[in-house]
Each structure stands twice: as structure tokens, then as C-alpha cells.
Short mmCIF file of C-alpha atoms in Angstrom, two decimals:
data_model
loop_
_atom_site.label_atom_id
_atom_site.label_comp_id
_atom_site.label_asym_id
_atom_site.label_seq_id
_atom_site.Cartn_x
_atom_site.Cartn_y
_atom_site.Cartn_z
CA UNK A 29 0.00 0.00 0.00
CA UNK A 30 1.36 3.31 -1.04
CA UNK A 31 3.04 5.37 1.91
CA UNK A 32 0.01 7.77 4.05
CA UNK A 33 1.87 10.69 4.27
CA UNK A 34 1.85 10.57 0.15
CA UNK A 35 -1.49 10.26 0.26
CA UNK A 36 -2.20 12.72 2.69
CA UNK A 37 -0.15 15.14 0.49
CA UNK A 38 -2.03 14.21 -2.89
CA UNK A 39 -5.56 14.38 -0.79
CA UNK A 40 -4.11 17.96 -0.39
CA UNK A 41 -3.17 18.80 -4.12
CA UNK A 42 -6.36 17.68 -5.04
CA UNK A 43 -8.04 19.88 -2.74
CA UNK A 44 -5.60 23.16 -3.40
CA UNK A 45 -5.95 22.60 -7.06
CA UNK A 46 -10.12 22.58 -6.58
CA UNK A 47 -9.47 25.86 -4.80
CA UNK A 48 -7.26 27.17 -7.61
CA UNK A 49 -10.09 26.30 -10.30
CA UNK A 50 -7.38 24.09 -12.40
CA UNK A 51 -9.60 22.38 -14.81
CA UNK A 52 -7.92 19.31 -15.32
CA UNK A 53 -8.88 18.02 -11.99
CA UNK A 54 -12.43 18.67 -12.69
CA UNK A 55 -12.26 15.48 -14.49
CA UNK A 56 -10.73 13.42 -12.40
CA UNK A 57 -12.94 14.33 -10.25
CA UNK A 58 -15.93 13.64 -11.99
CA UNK A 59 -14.81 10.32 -13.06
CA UNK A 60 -14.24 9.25 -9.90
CA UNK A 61 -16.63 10.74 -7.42
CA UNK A 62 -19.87 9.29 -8.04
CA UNK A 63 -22.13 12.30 -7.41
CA UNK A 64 -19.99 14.54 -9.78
CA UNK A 65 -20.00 12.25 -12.31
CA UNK A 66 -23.22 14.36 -14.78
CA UNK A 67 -21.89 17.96 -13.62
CA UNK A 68 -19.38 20.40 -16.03
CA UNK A 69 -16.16 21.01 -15.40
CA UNK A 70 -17.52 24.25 -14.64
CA UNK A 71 -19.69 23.29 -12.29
CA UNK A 72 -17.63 20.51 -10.60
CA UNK A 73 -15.47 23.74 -9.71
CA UNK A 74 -18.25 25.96 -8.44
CA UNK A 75 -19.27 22.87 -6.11
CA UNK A 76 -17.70 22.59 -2.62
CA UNK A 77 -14.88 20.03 -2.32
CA UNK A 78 -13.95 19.43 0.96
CA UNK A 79 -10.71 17.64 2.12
CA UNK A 80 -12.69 14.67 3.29
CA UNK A 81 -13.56 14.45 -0.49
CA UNK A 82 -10.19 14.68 -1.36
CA UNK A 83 -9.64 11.90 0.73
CA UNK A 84 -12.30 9.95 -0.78
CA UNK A 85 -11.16 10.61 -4.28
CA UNK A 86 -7.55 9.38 -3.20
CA UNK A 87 -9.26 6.18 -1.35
CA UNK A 88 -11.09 5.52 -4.48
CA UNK A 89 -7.93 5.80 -7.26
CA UNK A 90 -6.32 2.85 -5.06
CA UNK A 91 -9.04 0.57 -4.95
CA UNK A 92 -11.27 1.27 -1.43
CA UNK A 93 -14.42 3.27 -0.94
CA UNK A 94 -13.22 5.20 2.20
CA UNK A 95 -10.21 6.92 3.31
CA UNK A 96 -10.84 5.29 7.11
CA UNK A 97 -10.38 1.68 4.62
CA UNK A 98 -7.48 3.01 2.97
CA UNK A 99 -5.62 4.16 5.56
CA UNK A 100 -6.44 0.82 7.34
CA UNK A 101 -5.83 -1.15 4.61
CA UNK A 102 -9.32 -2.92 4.71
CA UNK A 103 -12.78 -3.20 2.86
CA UNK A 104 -11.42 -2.62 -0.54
CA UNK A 105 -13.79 -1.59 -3.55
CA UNK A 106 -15.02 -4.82 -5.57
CA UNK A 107 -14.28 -2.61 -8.28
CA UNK A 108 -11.15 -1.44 -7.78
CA UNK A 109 -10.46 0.61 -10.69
CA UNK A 110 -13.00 2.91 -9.29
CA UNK A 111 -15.07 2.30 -12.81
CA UNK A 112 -19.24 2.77 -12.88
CA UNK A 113 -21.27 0.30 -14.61
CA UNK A 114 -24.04 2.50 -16.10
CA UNK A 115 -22.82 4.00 -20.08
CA UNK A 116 -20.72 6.85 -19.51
CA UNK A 117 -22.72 10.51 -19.85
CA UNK A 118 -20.37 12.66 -22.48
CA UNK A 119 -21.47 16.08 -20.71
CA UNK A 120 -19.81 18.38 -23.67
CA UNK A 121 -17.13 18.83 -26.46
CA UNK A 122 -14.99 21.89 -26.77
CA UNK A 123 -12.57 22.64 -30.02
CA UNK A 124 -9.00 23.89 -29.15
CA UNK A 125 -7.91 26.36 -31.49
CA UNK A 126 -4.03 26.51 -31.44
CA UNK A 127 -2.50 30.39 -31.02
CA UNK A 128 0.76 32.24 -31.15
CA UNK A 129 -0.24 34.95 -29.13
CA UNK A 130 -2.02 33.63 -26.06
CA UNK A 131 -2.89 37.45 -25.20
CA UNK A 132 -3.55 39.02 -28.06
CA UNK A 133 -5.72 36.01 -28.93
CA UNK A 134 -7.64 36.85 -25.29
CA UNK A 135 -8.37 39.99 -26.57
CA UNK A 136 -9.64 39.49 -30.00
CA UNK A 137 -12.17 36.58 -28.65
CA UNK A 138 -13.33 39.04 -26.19
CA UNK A 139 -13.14 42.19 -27.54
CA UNK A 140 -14.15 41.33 -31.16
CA UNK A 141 -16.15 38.20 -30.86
CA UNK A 142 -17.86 38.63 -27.61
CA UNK A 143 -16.78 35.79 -25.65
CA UNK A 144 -15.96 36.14 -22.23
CA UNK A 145 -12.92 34.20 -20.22
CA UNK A 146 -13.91 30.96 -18.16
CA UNK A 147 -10.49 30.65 -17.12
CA UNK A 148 -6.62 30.96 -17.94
CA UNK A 149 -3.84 29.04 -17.02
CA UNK A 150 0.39 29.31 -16.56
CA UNK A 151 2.27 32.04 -15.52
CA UNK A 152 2.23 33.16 -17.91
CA UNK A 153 -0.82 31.87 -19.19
CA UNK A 154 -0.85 29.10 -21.98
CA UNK A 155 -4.13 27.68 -22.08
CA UNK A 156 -7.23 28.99 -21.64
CA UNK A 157 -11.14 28.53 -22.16
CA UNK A 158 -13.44 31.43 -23.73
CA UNK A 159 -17.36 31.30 -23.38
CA UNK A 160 -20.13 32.83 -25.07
CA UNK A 161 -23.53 32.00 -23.79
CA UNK A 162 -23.23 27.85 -24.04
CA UNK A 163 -20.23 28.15 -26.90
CA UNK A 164 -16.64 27.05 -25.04
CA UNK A 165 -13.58 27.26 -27.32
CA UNK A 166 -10.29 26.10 -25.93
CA UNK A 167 -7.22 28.36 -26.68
CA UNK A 168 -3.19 26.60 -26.65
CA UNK A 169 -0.48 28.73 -26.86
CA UNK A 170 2.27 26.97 -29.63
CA UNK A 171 5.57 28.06 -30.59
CA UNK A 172 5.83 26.85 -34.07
CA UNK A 173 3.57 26.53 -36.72
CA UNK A 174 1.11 23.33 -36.67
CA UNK A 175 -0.02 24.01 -39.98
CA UNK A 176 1.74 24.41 -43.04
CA UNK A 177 1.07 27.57 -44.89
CA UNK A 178 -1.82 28.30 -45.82
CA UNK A 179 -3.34 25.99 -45.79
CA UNK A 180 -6.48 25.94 -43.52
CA UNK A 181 -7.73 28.98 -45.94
CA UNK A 182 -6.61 27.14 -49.23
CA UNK A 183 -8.69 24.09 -47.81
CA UNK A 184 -11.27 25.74 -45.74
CA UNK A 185 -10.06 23.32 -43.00
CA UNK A 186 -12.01 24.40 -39.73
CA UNK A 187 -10.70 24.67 -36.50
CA UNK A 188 -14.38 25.32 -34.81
CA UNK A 189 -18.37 25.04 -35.22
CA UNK A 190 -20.57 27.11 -33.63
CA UNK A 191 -24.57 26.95 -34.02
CA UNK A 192 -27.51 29.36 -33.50
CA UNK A 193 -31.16 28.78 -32.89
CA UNK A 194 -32.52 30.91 -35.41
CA UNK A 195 -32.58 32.40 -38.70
CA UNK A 196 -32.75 36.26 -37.04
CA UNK A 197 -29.33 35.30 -34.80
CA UNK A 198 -27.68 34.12 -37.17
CA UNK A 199 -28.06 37.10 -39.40
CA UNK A 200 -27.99 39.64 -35.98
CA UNK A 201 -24.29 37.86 -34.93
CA UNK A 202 -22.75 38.18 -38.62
CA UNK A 203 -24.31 42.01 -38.73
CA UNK A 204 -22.49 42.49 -35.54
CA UNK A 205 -19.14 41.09 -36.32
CA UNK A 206 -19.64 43.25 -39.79
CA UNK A 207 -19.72 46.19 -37.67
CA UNK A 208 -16.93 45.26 -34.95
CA UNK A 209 -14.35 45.28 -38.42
CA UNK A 210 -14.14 41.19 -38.04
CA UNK A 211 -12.06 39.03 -41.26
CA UNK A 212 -14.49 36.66 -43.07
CA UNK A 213 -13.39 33.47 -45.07
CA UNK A 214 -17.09 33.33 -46.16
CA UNK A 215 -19.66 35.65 -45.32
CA UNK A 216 -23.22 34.80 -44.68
CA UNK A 217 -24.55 32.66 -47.50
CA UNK A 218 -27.46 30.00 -47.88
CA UNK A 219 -25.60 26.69 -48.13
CA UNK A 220 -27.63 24.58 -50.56
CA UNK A 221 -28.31 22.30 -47.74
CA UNK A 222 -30.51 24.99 -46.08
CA UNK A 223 -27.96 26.23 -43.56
CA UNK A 224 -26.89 29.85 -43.55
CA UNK A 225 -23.50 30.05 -42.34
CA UNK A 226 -19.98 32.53 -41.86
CA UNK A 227 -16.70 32.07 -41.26
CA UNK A 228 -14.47 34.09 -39.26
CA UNK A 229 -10.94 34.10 -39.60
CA UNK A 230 -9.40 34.89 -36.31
CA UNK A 231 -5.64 36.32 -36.01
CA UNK A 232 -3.80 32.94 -36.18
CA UNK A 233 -5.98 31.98 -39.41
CA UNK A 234 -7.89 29.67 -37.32
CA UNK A 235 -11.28 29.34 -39.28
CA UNK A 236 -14.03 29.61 -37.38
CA UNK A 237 -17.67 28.22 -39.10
CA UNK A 238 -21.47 30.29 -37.24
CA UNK A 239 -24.54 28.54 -38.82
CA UNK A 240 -28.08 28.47 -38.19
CA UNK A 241 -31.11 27.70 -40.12
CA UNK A 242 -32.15 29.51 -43.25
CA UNK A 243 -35.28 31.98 -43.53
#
């Protein structure tokens, strides 16, 4: 059995990286904790998290149901690997665009775009989540360039999706990113499909596809 003091220092981490908001853990946390397991990252963060939980969730990753059985050594988990039997609930999907300029990129989704930030990580910051309304995109700071040339514009190769209700939004959000001086790939057309759709190109040529239904 691993050493208590380690444990009792990743109960700890757990529960100072809760505190911090680091979204990675949200995860964990949710895949292990039964009664986080249908909540967003977002809102595994918002909910309290205790040390005792931490505990738990520690107990749990190495096979026993309790921290009092860990630390004991007894009543371990017939299901050790801490795995639930009901199908797996997929709560959301996020794209991450990649970005050169992790603040400049900030400022563009938020200034131009209209997104909020959820959160930022790394000092400084290199990843990052941006919201607008129930929209999440995921931006990673890289060093060199992941594509070669041009060739997301060449190919129209998307780096995100994003989908309105109605007609009128649809229209409304492409008037308003007219205005705000935003880059199109493709303004707002009828596909032949029925769709009406735009595509913004943000400042590290990610391609970014709005759509909603036609009139």
C-alpha cells in the first residue's frame, strides 16, 4: 500500500488545485466521485470540495471506498479501478484552437467576438477557455507553426463550429461582427443544404464556421 503521508499530500493537491479552479482536476474528479459524475467542469469547480472528499477521491484511485479503509488497509472496492457500470454521460465537447499569441488572442475573442474568459492558465498563461452563452472554445499557446502555410484557408479546413437557434441570430451575430471590423473566409450565404453560415478568420488563421437555419 502506497506510503500515508503521500497520500495525505495528494488528498491535499487535489483539494488546493479545486481551490485554484485548475480544470484538469475537474475530471478526475468527476470520473471518480460518483455524485460529480453528470456535472461540467464548470460546475464541478463551483461545487464545494472538501478535504474529506479529497480523501475519498484518493481512497477511491487505489481501490477502497473510504479513506478510514485506505488508511487501514481494509474493505477494498469490488471494483477497484473505481469504474461505474451505467454507459458513460459525455457532458460536452470543446474545439481547441491553437494560437501564437495567447494574449492578443484573449483579446480578439473578447473584444471582437464577444466571448468572455472561463479561465486561464500558466504564468504566464498558456491555455485557456473562452465562453459565449453555451459556446466554449479552448485556446493553446504553440511556438511553431502546426499548420503548413496556408493551408487551412486554401482548404477551408475548420478549427471550430458554432450553431444558432434561429434564422434572425444568425443574421444579428454576422451584422455584428460586420460592424466590430471582423475578417471573413465566407460571409453569410445559404448553403444549398438549407444552412446559412460565416466564417471568421481569427488572427492565427484559425477558421471559425457560425450557422443556423435559413429563412
Amino acid at each position: 500500500m502506497p506510503n500515508i503521508e503521500n497520500l495525505k499530500k495528494q488528498a491535499k493537491r487535489y483539494l488546493r488545485w479545486h481551490r485554484e479552479r485548475h480544470h484538469p482536476v475537474a475530471a478526475v474528479i468527476r470520473a471518480t466521485l460518483p455524485r460529480f459524475r453528470h456535472l461540467a467542469d464548470r460546475d464541478v469547480l463551483d461545487a464545494p470540495f472538501s478535504l474529506a472528499d479529497a480523501q475519498e477521491l484518493v481512497a477511491r484511485q487505489n481501490g477502497f471506498e473510504r479513506w478510514e479503509a485506505l488508511t487501514t488497509g481494509t474493505h477494498a472496492m469490488n471494483n477497484p479501478t473505481g469504474t461505474i457500470s451505467e454507459r458513460p454521460y459525455l457532458s460536452g465537447t470543446e474545439a481547441v484552437l491553437y494560437v501564437s499569441d495567447f494574449a492578443a488572442s484573449l483579446s480578439f475573442f473578447t473584444g471582437k467576438l464577444g466571448f468572455a474568459v472561463d479561465f486561464s492558465y500558466g504564468d504566464p498563461p498558456f491555455f485557456g477557455i473562452v465562453k459565449r452563452d453555451k459556446a466554449r472554445l479552448c485556446l493553446r499557446l504553440v511556438s511553431e507553426p502546426v499548420f503548413v502555410g496556408d493551408i487551412r484557408q486554401r482548404e477551408e479546413l475548420l478549427s471550430a463550429a458554432i450553431t444558432l437557434d434561429s434564422a434572425a441570430d444568425i443574421k444579428a451575430l454576422f451584422l455584428e461582427y460586420q460592424a466590430a471590423g471582423i475578417t471573413f473566409q465566407q460571409t453569410l450565404k445559404t448553403q444549398p443544404w438549407g444552412a446559412r453560415t460565416f466564417i471568421v478568420l481569427d488572427p492565427n488563421g484559425n477558421l471559425i464556421l457560425f450557422a443556423g437555419p435559413g429563412d
